[in-house]
Coordinates of N, CA, C and O in Angstrom, one line a residue:
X1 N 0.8 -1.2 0.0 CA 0.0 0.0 0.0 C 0.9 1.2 0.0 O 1.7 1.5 0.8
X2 N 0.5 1.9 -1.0 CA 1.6 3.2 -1.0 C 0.7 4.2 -0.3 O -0.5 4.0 -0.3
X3 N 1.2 5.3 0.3 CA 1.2 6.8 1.0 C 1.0 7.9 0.1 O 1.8 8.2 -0.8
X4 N 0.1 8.4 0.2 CA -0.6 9.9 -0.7 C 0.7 11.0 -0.1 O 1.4 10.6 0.9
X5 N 1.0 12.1 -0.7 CA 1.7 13.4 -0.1 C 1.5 13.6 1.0 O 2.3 13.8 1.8
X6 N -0.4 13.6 1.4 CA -0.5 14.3 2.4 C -0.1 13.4 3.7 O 0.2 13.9 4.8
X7 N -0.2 12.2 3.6 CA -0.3 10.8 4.5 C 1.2 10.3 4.9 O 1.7 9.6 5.7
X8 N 1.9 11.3 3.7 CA 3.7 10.8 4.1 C 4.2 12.4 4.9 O 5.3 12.7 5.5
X9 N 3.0 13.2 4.6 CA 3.7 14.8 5.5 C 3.2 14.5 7.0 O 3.8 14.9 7.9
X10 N 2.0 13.7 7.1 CA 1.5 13.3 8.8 C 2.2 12.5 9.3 O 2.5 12.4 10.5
X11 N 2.7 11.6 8.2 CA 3.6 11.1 8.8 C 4.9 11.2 9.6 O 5.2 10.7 10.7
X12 N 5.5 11.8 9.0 CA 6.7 12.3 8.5 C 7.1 13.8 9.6 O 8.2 14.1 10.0
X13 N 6.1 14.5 9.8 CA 6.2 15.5 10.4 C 6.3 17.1 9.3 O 5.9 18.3 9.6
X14 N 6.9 16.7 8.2 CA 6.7 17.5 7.3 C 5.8 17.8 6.5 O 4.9 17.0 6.2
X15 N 5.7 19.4 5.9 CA 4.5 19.7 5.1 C 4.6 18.8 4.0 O 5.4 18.0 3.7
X16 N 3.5 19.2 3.3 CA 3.3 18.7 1.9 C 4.1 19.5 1.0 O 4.8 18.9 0.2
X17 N 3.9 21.0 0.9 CA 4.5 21.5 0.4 C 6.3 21.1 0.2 O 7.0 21.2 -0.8
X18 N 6.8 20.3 2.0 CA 8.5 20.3 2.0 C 8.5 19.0 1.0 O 9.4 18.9 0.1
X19 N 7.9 18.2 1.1 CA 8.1 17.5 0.5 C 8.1 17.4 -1.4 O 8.7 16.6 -2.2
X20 N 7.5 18.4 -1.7 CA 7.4 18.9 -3.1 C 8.3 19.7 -3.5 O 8.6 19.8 -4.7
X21 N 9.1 20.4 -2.3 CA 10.5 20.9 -2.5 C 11.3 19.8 -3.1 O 11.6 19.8 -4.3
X22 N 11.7 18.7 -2.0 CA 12.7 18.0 -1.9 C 12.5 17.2 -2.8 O 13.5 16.5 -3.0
X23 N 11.7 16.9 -3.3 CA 11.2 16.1 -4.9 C 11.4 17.0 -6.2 O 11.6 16.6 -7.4
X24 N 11.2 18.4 -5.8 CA 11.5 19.3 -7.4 C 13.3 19.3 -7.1 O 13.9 19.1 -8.1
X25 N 14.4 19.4 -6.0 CA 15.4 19.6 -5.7 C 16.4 18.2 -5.8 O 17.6 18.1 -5.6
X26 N 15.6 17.2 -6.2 CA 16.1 15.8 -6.8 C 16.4 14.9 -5.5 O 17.3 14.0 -5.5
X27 N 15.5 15.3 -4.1 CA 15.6 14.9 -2.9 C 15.4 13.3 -3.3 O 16.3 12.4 -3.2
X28 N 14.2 13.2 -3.7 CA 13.0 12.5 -3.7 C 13.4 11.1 -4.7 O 12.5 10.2 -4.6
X29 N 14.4 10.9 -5.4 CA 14.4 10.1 -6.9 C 13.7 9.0 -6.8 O 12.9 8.7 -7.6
X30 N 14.0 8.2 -5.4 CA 13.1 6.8 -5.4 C 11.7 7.2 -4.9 O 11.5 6.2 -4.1
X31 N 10.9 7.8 -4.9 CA 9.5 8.0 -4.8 C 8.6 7.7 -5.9 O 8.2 8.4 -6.9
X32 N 8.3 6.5 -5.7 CA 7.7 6.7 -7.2 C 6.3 7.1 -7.6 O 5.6 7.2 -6.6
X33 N 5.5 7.3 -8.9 CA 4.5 8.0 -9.1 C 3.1 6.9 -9.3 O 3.3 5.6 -9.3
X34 N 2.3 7.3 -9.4 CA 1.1 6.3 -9.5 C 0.6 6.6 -10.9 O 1.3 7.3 -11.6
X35 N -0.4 6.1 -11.3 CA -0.7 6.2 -12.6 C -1.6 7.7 -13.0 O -2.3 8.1 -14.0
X36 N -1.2 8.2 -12.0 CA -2.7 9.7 -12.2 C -1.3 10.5 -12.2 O -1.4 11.6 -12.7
X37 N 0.2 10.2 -11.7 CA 1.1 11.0 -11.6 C 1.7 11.7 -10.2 O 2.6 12.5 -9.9
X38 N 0.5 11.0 -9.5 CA 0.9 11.9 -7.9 C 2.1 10.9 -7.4 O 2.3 9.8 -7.8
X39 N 2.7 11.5 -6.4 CA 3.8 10.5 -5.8 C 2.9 9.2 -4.5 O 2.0 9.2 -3.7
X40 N 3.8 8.5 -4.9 CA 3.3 7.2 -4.0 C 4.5 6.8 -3.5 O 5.4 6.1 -4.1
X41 N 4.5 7.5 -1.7 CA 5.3 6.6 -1.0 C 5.1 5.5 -0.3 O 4.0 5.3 0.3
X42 N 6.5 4.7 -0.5 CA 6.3 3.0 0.0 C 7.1 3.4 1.4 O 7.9 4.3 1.7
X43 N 6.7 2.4 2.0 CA 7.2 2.6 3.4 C 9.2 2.6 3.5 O 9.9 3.3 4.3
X44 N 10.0 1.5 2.4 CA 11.2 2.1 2.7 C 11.7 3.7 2.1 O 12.8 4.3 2.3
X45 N 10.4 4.2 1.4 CA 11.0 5.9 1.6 C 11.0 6.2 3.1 O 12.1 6.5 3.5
X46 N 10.3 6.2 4.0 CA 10.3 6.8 5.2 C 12.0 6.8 5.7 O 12.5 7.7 6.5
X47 N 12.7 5.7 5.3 CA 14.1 5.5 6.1 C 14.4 7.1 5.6 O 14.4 8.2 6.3
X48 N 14.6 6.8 4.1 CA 15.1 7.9 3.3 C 14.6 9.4 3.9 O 15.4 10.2 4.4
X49 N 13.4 9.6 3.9 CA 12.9 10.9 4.3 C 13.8 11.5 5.8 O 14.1 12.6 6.2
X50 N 13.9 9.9 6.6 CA 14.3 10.3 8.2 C 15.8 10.4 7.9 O 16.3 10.2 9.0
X51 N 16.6 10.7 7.2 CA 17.9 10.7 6.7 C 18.0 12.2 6.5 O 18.6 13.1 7.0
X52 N 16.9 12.2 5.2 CA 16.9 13.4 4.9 C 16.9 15.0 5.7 O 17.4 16.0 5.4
X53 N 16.0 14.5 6.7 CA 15.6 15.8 7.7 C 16.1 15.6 8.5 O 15.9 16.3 9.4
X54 N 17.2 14.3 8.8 CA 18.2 14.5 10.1 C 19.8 15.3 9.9 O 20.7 15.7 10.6
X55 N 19.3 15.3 8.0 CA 20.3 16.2 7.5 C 20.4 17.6 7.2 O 21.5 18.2 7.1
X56 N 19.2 18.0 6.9 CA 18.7 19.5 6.5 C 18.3 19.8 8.0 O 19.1 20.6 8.4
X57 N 17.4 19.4 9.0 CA 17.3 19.9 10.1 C 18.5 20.2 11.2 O 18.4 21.0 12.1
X58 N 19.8 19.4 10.8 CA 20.9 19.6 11.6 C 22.4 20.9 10.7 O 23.5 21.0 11.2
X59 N 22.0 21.6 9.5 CA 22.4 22.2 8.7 C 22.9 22.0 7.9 O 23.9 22.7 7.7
X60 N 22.5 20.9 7.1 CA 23.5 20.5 6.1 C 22.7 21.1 4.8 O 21.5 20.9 4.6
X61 N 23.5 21.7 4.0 CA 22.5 22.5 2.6 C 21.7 21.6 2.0 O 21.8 20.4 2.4
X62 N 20.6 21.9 0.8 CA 20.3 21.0 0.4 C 20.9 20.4 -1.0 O 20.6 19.4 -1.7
X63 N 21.9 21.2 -1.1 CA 22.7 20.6 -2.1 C 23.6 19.8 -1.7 O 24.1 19.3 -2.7
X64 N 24.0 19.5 -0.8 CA 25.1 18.4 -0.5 C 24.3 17.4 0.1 O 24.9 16.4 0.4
X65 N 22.7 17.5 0.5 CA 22.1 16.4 0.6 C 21.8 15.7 -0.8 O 21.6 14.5 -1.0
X66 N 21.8 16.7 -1.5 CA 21.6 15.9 -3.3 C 22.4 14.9 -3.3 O 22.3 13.7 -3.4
X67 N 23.8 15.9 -3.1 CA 24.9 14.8 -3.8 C 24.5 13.5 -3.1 O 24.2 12.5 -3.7
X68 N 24.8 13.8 -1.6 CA 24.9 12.4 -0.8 C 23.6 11.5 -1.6 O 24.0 10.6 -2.4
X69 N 22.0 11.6 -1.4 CA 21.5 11.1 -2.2 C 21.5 10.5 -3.6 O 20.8 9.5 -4.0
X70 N 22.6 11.3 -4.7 CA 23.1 10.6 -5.7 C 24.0 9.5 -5.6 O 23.9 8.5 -6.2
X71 N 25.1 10.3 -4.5 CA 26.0 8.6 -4.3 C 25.3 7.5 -4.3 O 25.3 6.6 -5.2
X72 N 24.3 7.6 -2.8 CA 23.6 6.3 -2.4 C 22.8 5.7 -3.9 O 22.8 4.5 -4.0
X73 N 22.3 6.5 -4.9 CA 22.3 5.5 -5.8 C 23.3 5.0 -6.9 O 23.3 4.0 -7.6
X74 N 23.9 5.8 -7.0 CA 25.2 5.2 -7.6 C 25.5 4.0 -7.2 O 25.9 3.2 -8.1
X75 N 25.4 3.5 -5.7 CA 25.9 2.4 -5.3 C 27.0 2.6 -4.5 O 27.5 3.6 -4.1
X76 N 27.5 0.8 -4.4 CA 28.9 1.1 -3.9 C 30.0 1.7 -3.8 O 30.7 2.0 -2.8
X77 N 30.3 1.9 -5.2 CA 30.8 3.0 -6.1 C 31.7 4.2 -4.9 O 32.8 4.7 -4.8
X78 N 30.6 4.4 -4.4 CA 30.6 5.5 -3.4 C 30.5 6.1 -2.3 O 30.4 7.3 -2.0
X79 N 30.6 4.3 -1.6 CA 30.7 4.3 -0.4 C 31.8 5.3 0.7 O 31.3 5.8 1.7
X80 N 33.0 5.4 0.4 CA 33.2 6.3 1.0 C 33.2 7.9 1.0 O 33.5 8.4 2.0
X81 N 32.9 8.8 -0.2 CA 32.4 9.6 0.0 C 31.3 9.9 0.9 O 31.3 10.7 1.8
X82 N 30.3 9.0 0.3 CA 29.3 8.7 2.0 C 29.2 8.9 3.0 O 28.2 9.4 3.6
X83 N 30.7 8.3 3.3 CA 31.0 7.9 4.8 C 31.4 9.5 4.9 O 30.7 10.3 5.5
X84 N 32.7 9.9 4.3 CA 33.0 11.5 4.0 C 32.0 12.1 4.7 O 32.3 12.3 5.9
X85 N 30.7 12.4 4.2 CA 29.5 13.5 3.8 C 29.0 13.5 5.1 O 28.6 14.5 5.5
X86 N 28.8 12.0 6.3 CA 28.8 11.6 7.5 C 29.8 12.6 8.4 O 29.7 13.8 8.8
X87 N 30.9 11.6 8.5 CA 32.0 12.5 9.4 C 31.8 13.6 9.5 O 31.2 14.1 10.5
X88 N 32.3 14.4 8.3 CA 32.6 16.1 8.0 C 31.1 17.0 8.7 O 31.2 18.1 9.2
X89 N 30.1 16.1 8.5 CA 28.8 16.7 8.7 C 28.7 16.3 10.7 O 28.3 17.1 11.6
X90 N 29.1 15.4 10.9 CA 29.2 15.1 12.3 C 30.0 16.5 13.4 O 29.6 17.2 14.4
X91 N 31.1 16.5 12.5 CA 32.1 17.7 12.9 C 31.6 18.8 12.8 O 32.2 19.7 13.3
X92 N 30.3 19.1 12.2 CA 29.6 20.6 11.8 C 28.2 20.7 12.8 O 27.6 21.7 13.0
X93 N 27.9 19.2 13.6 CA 27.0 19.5 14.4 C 27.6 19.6 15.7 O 27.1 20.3 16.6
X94 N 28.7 18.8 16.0 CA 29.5 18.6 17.4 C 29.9 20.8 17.5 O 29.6 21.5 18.5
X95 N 30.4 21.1 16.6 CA 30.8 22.8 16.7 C 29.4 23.4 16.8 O 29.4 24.3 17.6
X96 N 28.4 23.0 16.2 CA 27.3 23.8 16.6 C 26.7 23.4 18.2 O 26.2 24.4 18.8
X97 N 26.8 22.2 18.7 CA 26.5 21.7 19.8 C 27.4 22.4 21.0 O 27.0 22.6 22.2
X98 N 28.8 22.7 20.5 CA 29.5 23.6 21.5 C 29.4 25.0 21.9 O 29.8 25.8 22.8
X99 N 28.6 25.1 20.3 CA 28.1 27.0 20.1 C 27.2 26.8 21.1 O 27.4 27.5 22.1
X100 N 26.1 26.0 21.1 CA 25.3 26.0 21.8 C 25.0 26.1 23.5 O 24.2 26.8 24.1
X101 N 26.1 25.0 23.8 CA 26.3 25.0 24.8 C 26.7 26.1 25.4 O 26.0 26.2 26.4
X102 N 27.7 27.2 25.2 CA 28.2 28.2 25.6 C 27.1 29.3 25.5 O 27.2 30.3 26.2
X103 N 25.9 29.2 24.7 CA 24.7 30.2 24.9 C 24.4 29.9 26.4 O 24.6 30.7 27.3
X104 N 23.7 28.1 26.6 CA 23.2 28.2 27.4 C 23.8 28.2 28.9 O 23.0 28.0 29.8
X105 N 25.4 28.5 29.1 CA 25.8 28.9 29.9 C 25.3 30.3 30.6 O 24.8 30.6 31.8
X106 N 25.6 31.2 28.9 CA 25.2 32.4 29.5 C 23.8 32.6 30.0 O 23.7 33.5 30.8
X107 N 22.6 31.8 29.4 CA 21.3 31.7 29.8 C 21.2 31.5 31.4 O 20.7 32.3 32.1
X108 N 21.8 30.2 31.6 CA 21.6 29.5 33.0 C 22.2 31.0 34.1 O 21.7 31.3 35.2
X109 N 23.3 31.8 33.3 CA 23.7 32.7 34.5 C 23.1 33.8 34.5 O 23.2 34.5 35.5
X110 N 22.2 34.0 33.2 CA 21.0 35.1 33.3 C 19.7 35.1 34.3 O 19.2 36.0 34.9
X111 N 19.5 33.6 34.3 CA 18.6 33.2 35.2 C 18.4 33.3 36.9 O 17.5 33.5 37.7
X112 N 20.1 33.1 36.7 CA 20.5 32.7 37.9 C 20.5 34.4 38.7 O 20.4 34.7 39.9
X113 N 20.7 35.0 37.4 CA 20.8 37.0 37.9 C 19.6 37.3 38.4 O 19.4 37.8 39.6
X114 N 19.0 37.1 37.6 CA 17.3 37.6 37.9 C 16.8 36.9 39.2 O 16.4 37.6 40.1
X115 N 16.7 35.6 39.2 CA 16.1 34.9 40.0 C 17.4 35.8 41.5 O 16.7 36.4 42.4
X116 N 18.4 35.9 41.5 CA 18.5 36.3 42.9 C 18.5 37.8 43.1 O 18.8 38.3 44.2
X117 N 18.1 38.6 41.8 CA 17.7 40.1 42.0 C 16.3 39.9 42.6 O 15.9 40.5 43.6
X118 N 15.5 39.0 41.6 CA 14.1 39.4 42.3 C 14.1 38.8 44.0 O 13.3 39.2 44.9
X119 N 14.8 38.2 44.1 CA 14.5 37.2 46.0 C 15.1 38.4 46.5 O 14.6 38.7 47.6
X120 N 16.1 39.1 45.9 CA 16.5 40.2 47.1 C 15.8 41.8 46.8 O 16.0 42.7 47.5
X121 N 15.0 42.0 45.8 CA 14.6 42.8 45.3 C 15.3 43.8 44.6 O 14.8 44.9 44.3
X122 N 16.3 43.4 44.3 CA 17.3 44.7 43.3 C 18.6 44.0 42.7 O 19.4 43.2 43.2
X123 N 18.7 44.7 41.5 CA 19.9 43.9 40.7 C 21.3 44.7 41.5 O 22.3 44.3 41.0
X124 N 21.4 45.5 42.3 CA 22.1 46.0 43.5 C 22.6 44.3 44.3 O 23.7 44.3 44.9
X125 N 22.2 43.6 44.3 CA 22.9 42.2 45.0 C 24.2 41.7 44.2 O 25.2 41.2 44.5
X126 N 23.8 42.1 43.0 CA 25.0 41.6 42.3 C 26.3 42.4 42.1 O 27.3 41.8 41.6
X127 N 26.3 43.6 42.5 CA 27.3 44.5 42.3 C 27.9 44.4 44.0 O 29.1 44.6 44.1
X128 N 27.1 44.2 45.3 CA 27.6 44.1 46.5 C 28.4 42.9 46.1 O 29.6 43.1 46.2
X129 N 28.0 41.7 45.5 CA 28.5 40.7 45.5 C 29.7 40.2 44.9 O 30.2 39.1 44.8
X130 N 30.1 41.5 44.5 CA 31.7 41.8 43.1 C 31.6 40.9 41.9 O 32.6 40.4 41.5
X131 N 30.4 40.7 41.2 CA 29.6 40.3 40.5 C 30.5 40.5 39.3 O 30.7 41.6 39.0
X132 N 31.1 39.3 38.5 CA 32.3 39.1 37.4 C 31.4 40.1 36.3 O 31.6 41.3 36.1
X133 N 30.7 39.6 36.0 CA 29.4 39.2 34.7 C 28.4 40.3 34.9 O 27.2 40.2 35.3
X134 N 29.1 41.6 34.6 CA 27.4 43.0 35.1 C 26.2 42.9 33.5 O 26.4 42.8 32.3
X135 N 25.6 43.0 34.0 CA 24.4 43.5 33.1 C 24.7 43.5 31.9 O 24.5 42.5 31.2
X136 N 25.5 44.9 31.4 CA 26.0 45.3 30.5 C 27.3 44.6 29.7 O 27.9 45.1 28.7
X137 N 27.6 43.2 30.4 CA 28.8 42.4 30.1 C 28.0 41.8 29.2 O 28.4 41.7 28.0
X138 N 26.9 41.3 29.7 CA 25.9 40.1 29.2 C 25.3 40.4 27.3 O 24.6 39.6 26.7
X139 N 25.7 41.3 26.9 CA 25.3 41.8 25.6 C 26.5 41.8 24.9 O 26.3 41.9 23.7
X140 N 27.4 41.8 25.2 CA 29.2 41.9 24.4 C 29.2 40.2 23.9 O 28.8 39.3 24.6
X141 N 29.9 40.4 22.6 CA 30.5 38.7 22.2 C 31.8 38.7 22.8 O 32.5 37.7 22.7

């Protein structure tokens, strides 16, 4: 039993519309069409689609998801570019994961400002307190 557009975007979590992206952008090749022309997805597209948006959702362009998608049908051929497109892409979420983390430092010590301005009633506790990190630190890169 194949999947209508709309039945693989409920699926899927994506629109209908993303999915007509990634099918005009050569996302899509193994999707195949039914006889009226609409796409009919079979359940091993889903692997594919969960590939796809674990790759565009984590920043990878959608052109270097092409490629990667052409390898994979290329075949073996091209296994380790593949592997390549993996790693390299690993290394671009681990740096984003560190960017991240260092926001949420500064977050946790934003919180941590407020929450002990309002218990003492004035951002005055932090400056008695020889307070590294003033206010106005908190806005500089």
């Amino acid at each position: 039993m194949g999947y209508t557009i709309s039945q693989a975007a409920d699926r899927t979590g994506l629109t209908a519309h993303t999915l007509r992206f990634y099918d005009k952008q050569g996302l899509l090749p193994f999707v195949d069409r039914n006889q009226a022309g609409n796409r009919d997805f079979k359940e091993s597209d889903f692997e594919w689609l969960a590939v796809i948006t674990c790759l565009k959702k984590s920043g990878m362009p959608v052109r270097k998801i092409k490629e990667y998608v052409d390898w994979s049908i290329e075949g073996d051929a091209t296994l380790k570019q593949r592997l390549e497109v993996f790693e390299t892409h690993k290394n671009v979420v681990l740096e984003k994961i560190t960017e991240l983390e260092t926001y949420l430092e500064k977050i946790d010590y934003k919180i941590w400002y407020y929450k002990t301005a309002i218990d003492s009633g004035t951002t005055a506790i932090h400056s008695q307190n020889n307070c590294v990190w003033t206010e106005e630190e908190s806005f500089q890169e």
